[in-house]
XYZ file of C-alpha atoms in Angstrom:
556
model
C 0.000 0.000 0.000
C 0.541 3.842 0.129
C 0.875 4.711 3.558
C 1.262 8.081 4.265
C 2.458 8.792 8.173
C 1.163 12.433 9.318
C 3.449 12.998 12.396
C 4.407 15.685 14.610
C 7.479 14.709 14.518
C 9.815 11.662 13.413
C 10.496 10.381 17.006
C 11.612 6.846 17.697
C 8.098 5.067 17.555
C 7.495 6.985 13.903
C 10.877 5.806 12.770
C 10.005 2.028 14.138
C 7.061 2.692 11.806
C 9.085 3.879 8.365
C 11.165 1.095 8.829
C 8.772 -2.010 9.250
C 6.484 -0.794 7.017
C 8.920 0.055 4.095
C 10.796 -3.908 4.832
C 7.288 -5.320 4.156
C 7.094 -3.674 0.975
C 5.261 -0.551 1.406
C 5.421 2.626 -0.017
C 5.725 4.990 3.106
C 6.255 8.625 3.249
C 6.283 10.981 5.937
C 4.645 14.329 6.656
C 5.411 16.482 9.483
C 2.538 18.226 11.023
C 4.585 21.027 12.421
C 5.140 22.870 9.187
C 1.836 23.632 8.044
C 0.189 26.825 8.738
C -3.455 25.844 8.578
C -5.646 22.824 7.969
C -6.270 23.485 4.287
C -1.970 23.680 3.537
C -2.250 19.954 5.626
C -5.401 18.612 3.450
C -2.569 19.875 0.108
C 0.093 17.895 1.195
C -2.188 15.015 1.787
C -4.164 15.448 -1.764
C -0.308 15.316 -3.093
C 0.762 12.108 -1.537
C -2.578 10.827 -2.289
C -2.386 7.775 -0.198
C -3.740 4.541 0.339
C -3.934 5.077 4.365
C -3.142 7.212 6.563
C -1.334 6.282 9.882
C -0.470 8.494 12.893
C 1.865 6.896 15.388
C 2.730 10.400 16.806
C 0.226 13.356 16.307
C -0.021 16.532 18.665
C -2.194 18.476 16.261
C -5.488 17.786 14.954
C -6.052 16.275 11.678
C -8.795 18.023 9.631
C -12.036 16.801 8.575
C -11.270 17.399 4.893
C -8.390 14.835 5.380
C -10.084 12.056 7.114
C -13.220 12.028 5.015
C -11.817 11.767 2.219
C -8.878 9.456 3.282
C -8.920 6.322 6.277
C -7.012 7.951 8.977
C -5.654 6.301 12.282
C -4.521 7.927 15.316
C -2.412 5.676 17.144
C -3.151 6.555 21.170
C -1.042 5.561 23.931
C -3.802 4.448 26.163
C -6.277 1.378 26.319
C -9.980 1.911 25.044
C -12.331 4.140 26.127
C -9.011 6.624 27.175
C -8.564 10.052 26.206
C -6.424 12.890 26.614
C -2.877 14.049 26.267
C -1.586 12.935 29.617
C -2.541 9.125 28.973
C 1.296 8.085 30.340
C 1.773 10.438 32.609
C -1.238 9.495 34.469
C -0.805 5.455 33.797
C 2.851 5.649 35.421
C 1.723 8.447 38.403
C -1.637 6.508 39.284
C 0.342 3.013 39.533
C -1.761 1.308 37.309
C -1.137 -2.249 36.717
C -2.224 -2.571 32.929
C -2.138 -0.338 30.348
C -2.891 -0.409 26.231
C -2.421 1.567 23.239
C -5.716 2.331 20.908
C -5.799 2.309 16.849
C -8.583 4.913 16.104
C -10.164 6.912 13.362
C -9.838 10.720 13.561
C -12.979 12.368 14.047
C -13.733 15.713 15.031
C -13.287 14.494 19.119
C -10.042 13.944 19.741
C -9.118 10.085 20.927
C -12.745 9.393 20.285
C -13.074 7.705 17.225
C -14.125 3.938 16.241
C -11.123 1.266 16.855
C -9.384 -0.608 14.429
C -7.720 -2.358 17.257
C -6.447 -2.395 20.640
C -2.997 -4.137 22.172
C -2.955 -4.506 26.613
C 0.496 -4.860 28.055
C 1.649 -5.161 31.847
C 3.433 -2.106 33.590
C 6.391 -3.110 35.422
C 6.819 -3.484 38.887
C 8.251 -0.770 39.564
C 8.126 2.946 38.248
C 9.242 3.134 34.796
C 10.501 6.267 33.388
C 7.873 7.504 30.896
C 10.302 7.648 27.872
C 11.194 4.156 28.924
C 8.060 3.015 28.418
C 6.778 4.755 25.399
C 10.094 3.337 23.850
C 9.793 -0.442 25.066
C 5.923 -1.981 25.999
C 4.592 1.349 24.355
C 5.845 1.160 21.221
C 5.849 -2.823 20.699
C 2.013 -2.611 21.451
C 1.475 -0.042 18.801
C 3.436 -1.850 16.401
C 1.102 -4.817 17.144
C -1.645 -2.308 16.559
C -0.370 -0.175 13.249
C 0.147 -4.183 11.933
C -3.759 -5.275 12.590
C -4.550 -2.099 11.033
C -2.694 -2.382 8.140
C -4.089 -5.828 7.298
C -7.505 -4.925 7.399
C -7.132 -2.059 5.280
C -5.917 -4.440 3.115
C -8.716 -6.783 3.722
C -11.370 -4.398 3.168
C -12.899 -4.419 7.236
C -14.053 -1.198 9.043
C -13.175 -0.264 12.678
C -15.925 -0.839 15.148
C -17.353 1.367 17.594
C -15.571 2.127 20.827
C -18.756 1.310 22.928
C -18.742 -2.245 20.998
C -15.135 -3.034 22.357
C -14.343 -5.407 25.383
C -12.377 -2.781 27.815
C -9.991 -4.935 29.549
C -8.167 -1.657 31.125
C -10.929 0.039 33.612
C -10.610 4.132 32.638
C -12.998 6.752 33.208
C -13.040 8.717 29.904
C -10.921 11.848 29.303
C -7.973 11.978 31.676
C -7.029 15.655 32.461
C -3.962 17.161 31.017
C -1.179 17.331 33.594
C 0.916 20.185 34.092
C 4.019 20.809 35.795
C 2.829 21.972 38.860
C 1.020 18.585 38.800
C 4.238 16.799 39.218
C 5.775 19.466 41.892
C 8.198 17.398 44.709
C 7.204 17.781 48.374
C 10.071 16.580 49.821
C 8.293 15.325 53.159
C 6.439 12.685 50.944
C 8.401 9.024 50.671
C 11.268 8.768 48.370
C 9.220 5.882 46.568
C 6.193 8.223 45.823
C 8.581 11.012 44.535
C 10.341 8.448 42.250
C 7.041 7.971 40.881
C 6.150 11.294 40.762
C 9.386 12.072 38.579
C 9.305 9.010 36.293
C 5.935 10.083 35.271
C 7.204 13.165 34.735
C 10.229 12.335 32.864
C 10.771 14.277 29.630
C 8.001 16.561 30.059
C 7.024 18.372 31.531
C 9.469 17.762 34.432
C 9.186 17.421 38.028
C 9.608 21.039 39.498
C 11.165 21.436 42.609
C 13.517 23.474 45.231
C 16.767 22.446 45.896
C 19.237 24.542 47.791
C 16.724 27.740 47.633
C 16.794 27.421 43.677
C 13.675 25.874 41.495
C 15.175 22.901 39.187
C 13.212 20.027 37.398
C 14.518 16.554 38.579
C 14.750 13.791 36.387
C 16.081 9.841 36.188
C 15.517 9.027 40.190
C 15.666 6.107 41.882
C 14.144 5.619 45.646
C 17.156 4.727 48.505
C 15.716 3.630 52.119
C 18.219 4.605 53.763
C 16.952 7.182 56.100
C 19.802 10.380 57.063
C 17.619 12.003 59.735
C 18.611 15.055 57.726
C 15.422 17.831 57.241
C 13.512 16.342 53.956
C 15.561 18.261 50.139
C 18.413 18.533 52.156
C 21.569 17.100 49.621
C 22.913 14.036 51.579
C 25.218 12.632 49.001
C 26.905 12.182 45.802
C 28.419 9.801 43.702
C 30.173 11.270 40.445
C 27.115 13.021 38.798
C 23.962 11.522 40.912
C 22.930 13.877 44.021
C 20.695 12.234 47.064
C 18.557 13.932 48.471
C 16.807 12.967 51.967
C 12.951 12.568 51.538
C 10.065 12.426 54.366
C 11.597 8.758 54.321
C 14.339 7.300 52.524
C 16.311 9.238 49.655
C 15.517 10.327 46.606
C 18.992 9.801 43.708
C 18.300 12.130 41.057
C 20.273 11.680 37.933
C 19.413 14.866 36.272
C 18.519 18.466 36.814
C 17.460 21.150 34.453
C 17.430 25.128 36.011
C 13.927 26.198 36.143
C 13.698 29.946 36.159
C 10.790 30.797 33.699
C 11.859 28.459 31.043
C 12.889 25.044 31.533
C 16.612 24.647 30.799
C 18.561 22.202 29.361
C 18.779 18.314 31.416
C 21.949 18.003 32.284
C 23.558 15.390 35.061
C 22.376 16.691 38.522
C 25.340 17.643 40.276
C 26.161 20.283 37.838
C 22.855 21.891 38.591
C 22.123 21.103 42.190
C 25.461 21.911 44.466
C 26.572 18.721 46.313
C 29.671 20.488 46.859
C 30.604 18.542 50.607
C 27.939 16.026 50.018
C 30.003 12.415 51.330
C 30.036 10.142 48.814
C 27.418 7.116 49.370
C 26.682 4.150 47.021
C 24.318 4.756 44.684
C 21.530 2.413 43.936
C 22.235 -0.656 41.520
C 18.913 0.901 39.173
C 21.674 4.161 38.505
C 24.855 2.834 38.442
C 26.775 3.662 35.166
C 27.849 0.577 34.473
C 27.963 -2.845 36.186
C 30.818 -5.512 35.567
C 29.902 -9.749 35.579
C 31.668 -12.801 34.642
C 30.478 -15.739 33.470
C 33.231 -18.038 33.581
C 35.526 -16.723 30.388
C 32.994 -14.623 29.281
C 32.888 -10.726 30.747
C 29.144 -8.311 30.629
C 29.951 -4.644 31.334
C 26.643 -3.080 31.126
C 26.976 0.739 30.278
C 23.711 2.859 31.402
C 23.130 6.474 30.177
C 20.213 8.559 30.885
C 18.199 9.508 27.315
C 21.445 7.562 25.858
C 23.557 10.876 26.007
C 27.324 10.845 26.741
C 28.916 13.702 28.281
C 32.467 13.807 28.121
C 33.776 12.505 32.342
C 31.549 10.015 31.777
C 32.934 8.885 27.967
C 36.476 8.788 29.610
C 34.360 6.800 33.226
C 33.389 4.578 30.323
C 36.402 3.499 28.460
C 38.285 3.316 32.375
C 35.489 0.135 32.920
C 36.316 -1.312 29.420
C 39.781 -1.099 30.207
C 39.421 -2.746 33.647
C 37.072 -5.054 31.931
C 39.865 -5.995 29.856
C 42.387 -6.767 32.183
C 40.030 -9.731 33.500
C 41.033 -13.421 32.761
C 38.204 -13.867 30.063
C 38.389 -14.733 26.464
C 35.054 -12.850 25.207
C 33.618 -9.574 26.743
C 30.189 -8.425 26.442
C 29.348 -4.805 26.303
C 25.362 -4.044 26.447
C 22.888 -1.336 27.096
C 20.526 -1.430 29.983
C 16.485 -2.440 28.387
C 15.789 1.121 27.498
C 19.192 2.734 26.673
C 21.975 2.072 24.338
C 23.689 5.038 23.310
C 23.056 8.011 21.219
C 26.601 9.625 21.831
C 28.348 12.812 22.645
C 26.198 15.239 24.785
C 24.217 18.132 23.561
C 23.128 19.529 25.989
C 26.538 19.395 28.243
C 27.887 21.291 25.350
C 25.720 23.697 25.060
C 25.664 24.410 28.575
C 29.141 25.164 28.719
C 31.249 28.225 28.636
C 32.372 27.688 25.449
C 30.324 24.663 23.671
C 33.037 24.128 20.733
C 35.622 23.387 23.288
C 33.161 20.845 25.371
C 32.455 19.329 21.725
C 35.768 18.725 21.100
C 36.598 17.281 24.432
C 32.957 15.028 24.123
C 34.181 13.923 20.913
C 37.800 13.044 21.804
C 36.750 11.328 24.554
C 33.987 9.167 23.003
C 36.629 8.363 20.560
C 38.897 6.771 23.031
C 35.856 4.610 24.294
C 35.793 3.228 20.565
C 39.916 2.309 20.091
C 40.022 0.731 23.550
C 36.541 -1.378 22.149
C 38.662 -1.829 18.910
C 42.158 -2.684 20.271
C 41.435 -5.062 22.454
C 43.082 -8.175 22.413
C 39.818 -10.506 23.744
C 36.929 -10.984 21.263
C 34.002 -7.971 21.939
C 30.793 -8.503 21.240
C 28.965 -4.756 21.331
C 24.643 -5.733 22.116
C 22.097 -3.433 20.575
C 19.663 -3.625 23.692
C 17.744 -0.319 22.516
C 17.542 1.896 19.831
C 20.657 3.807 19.113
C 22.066 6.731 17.351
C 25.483 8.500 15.683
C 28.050 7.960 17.876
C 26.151 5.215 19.986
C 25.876 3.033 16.886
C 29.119 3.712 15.527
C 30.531 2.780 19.164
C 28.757 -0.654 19.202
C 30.525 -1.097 15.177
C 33.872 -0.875 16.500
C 33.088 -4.438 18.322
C 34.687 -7.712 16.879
C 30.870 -8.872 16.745
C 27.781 -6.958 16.957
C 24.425 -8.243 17.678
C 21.172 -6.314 18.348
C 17.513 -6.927 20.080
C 14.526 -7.065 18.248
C 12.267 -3.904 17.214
C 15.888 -1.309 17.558
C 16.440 1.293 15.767
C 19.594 2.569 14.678
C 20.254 6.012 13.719
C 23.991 5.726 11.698
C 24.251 10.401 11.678
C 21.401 12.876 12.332
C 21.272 16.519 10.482
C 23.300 17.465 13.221
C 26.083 19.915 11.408
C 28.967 17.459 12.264
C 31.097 15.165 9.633
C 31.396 12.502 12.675
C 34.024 10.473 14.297
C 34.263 7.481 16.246
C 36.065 5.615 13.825
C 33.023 5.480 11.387
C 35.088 5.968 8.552
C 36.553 2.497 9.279
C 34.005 0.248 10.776
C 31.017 0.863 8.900
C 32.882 0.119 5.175
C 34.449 -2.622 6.602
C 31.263 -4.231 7.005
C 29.043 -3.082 3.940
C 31.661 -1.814 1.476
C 32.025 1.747 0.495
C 29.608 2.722 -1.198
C 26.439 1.108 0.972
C 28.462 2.687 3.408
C 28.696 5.816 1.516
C 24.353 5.691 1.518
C 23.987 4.941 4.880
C 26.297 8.339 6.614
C 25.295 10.475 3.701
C 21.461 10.430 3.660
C 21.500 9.966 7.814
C 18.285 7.782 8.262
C 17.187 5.444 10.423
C 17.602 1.887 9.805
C 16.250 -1.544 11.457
C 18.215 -4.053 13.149
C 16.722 -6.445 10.975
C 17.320 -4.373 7.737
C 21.244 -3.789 9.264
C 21.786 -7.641 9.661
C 20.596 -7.965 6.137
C 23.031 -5.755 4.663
C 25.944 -6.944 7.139
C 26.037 -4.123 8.888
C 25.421 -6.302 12.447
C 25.641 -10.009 13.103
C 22.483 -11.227 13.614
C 19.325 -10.276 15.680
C 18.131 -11.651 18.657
C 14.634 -12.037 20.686
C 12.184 -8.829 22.041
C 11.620 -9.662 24.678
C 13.931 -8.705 27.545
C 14.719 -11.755 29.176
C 14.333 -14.176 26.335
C 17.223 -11.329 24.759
C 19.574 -11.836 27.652
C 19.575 -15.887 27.311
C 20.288 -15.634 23.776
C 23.263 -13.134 24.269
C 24.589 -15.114 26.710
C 23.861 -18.504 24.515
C 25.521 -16.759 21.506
C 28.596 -15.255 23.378
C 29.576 -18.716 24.946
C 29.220 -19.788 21.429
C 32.002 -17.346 20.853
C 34.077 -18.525 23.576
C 34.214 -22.036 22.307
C 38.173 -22.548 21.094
C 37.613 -23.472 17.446
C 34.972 -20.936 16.763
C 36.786 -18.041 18.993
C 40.633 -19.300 17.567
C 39.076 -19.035 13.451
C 37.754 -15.465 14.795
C 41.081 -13.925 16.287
C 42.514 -15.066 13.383
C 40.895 -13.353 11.112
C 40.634 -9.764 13.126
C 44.342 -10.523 12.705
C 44.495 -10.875 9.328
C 42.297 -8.158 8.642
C 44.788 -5.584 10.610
C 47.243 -6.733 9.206
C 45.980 -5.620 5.690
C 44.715 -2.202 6.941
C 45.693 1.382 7.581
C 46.532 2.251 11.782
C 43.206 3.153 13.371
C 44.879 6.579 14.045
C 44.571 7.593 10.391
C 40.883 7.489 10.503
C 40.833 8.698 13.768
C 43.242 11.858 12.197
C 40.922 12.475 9.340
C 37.652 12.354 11.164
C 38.843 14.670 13.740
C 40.189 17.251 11.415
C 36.765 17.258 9.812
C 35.285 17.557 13.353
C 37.530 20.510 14.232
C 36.008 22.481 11.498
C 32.650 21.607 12.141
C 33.162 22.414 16.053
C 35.504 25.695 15.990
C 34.895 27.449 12.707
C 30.834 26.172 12.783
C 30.978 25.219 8.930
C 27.212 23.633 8.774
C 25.629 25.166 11.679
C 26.686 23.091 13.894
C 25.339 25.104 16.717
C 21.774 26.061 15.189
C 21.316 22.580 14.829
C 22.075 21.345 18.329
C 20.213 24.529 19.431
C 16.791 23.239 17.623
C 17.751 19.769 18.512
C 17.500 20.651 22.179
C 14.703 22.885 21.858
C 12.741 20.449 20.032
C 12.089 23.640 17.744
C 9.425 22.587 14.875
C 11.059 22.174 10.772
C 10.190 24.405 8.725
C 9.404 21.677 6.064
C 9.488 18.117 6.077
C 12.400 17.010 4.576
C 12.418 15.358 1.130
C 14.441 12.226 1.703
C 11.235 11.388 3.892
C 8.905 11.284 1.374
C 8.134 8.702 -0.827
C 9.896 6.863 -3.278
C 13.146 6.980 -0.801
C 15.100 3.684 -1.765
C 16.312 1.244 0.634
C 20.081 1.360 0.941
């Protein structure tokens, strides 16, 4: 079919959407919302495209009725049916609720109110899930179960039903209210495991708002502590590198990150350099937000690496390549370097950079840094395996490429280069021709789109591709990396990285080229480096939708 998907943007559940649907042979093009002035400019664009169907996955803005009577239209809504309103998550995560769904509607003139094509339930975890995290993971796999169903009936000629006609399995009351900031404001005196709640609902936006130290800040990424300080409830009780505790009615509150709240919201940036824990004793932090956790499994090593949104700032690039290094040092033949459930990594740190003093000079640190994470990956003398455990993007992917092996999970994303302003470094120009040639390779940095796991295995860009789900994902790592370790199959594999080294130009020549490139783009601002990470962080609207999204775009 001609699927046309009207979004407000092409987040990671829309690109999860381009990508299936185009594998199965679909003509998919994408529209973003944003850059229309009025209803009528929309219903153009649409008479343009002229599509089959029209699918939503991510829609702020109302769709007009001259669109969806003329053209099947589906609003893809993160709650079960008979939900409505924009704070669906927000409320699902804050309330505690057990069970939650995602809804496959018409548009009509009501908003969320339309007949269903079809409905997908999944559990919420045990405990409070960051609301990214979940519109990224259970979220997202339940709408892709939905956009599937409603893509086959399309195709098979059925009509959605009326809401009222549909089994609700998920009790809801209508209309949730919209939630505002001040709904998620911290009281300090409450528990720590209400506030981490309170904040994971919160997460992205609108923020948790709250005073610290006599200054307003938004907390983000915390984890609950019991242990209990006596100290008066927001006092700062501790720190450990970035993460700030703070003592709660009981327990502590960790907090990850901060953003300054004076009018507007600024940018999130790791909490201690926004909340002062200058003379804060160190304490341990909680397991949930350590940055990276070390295992053996006889002669096979799992360093998991854990970054908040997937951004790298620069301390914690050069924290990172100190635990590969120690990692190294261990008596194993195979390590294992993998991204928490919802986080891989989506490299260097915007908004670190453009918090600083002087943003080209935190670039080029980021960058250098982020770089030595990928040559101590690439040097070593075991066998790495990098593991796709979430979607991923620029340097993140291009770090997991500079493994011996890399394998990914199910449903990922990977994002090779945005429109960023930057050439790129982490040894791309090496790893990713030395795995699909030069001139797929060539395709894939130039036109910076996203790409499956599944369509990335198929070109040879990864290894292979292993189960969804979480836990069924961790058996098979560990089932294929013991595979690894076996002597014949890990002796044939050493040999040839050897071979292959032997054969090609140092590392530091890429590294030299890329980083010249990088200088420009960093200190002379050559592409707008800087207006682009500005909009980036400001999630500032396009002025157009860009043409490499519409249709006809070929597969690399």
């Amino acid at each position: 079919m001609r699927i046309l998907l009207l979004v407000s943007a092409f987040n990671g559940l829309t690109q999860r959407v381009w990508c299936s649907l185009r594998e199965q042979g679909h003509d998919v093009g994408v529209e973003l919302a944003p850059t229309f002035e009025s209803g009528a400019a929309m219903t153009r664009a649409v008479e343009r495209a002229d599509p089959d169907l029209i699918l939503c996955p991510f829609l702020k803005h109302r769709v007009p009725d001259t669109i969806y009577e003329r053209w099947p239209t589906v609003i893809v809504h993160p709650g079960p049916v008979g939900d409505r309103g924009p704070s669906s998550l927000d409320h699902a995560i804050r309330d505690g609720r057990d069970r939650w769904g995602v809804t496959a509607l018409s548009a009509v003139e009501e908003l969320d109110a339309g007949p269903v094509w079809a409905t997908a339930v999944f559990d919420m975890p045990d405990q409070p899930i960051a609301k990214s995290a979940l519109y990224n993971s259970r979220v997202a796999d339940a709408a892709m179960a939905c956009i599937g169903e409603v893509v086959r009936k399309v195709a098979d000629g059925e009509r959605p039903i009326p809401a009222e006609a549909c089994l609700r399995i998920v009790p809801v009351d209508g209309e949730l209210p919209l939630l505002r900031r001040e709904d998620f404001r911290i009281d300090w005196s409450r528990p720590a495991t209400e506030l981490e709640r309170l904040v994971a609902a919160a997460d992205g936006a609108p923020g948790a708002p709250a005073g610290v130290n006599g200054r307003s800040v938004c907390v983000f990424d915390a984890v609950a502590s019991p242990e209990h300080t006596g100290a008066a409830p927001g006092t700062v009780v501790g720190r450990n590198l970035d993460a700030v505790a703070i003592a709660c009615g009981v327990g502590t509150l960790w907090v990850g990150y901060a953003a300054e709240l004076s009018g507007r919201r600024g940018a999130k940036l790791p909490a201690a350099q926004v909340i002062d824990a200058n003379g804060a004793p160190f304490r341990r932090v909680p397991d949930a937000l350590a940055e990276t956790t070390y295992v053996r499994d006889g002669a096979v090593g799992y360093l998991t690496i854990r970054s908040y949104s997937g951004a790298m700032y620069t301390e914690q690039c050069r924290r990172l390549t100190s635990a590969v290094e120690k990692a190294l040092t261990e008596d194993t033949r195979v390590l294992v370097i993998k991204g928490t459930e919802h986080a891989f990594s989506n490299g260097i740190h915007l908004g670190t950079i453009d918090a600083s003093p002087d943003p080209a000079a935190e670039a080029w640190d980021n960058i250098c840094a982020i770089d030595e994470l990928c040559l101590a990956i690439a040097t070593a003398e075991q066998l790495t395996v990098a593991a796709f455990t979430a979607n991923a993007g620029a340097g993140g992917v291009m770090a997991g490429l500079c493994a011996d092996v890399t394998l990914a999970r199910e449903g990922v994303v990977l994002n090779p280069y945005y429109d960023m302003g930057i050439y790129g470094s982490e040894l791309h120009s090496w790893s990713v021709p030395a795995r699909v040639g030069e001139h797929r390779a060539s395709l894939l940095l130039n036109r910076k789109l996203p790409i499956s796991v599944a369509e990335a295995a198929r070109i040879g860009l990864i290894s292979a591709v292993g189960p969804r789900e979480w836990g069924e994902f961790n058996t098979w790592l560990s089932s294929a990396a013991q595979g690894y370790e076996e002597p014949a199959t890990l002796g044939w594999m050493l040999a040839a990285r050897a071979e292959r080294r032997a054969t090609d130009r140092p590392l530091s020549y890429y590294q030299t080229i890329e980083l010249a490139e990088m200088a420009r783009d960093f200190f002379d601002d050559r592409n707008a480096f800087s207006v682009h990470r500005r909009a980036f962080l400001r999630k500032t609207a396009a002025d157009s939708t860009p043409e490499k999204l519409r249709f006809s775009t070929a597969r690399v």
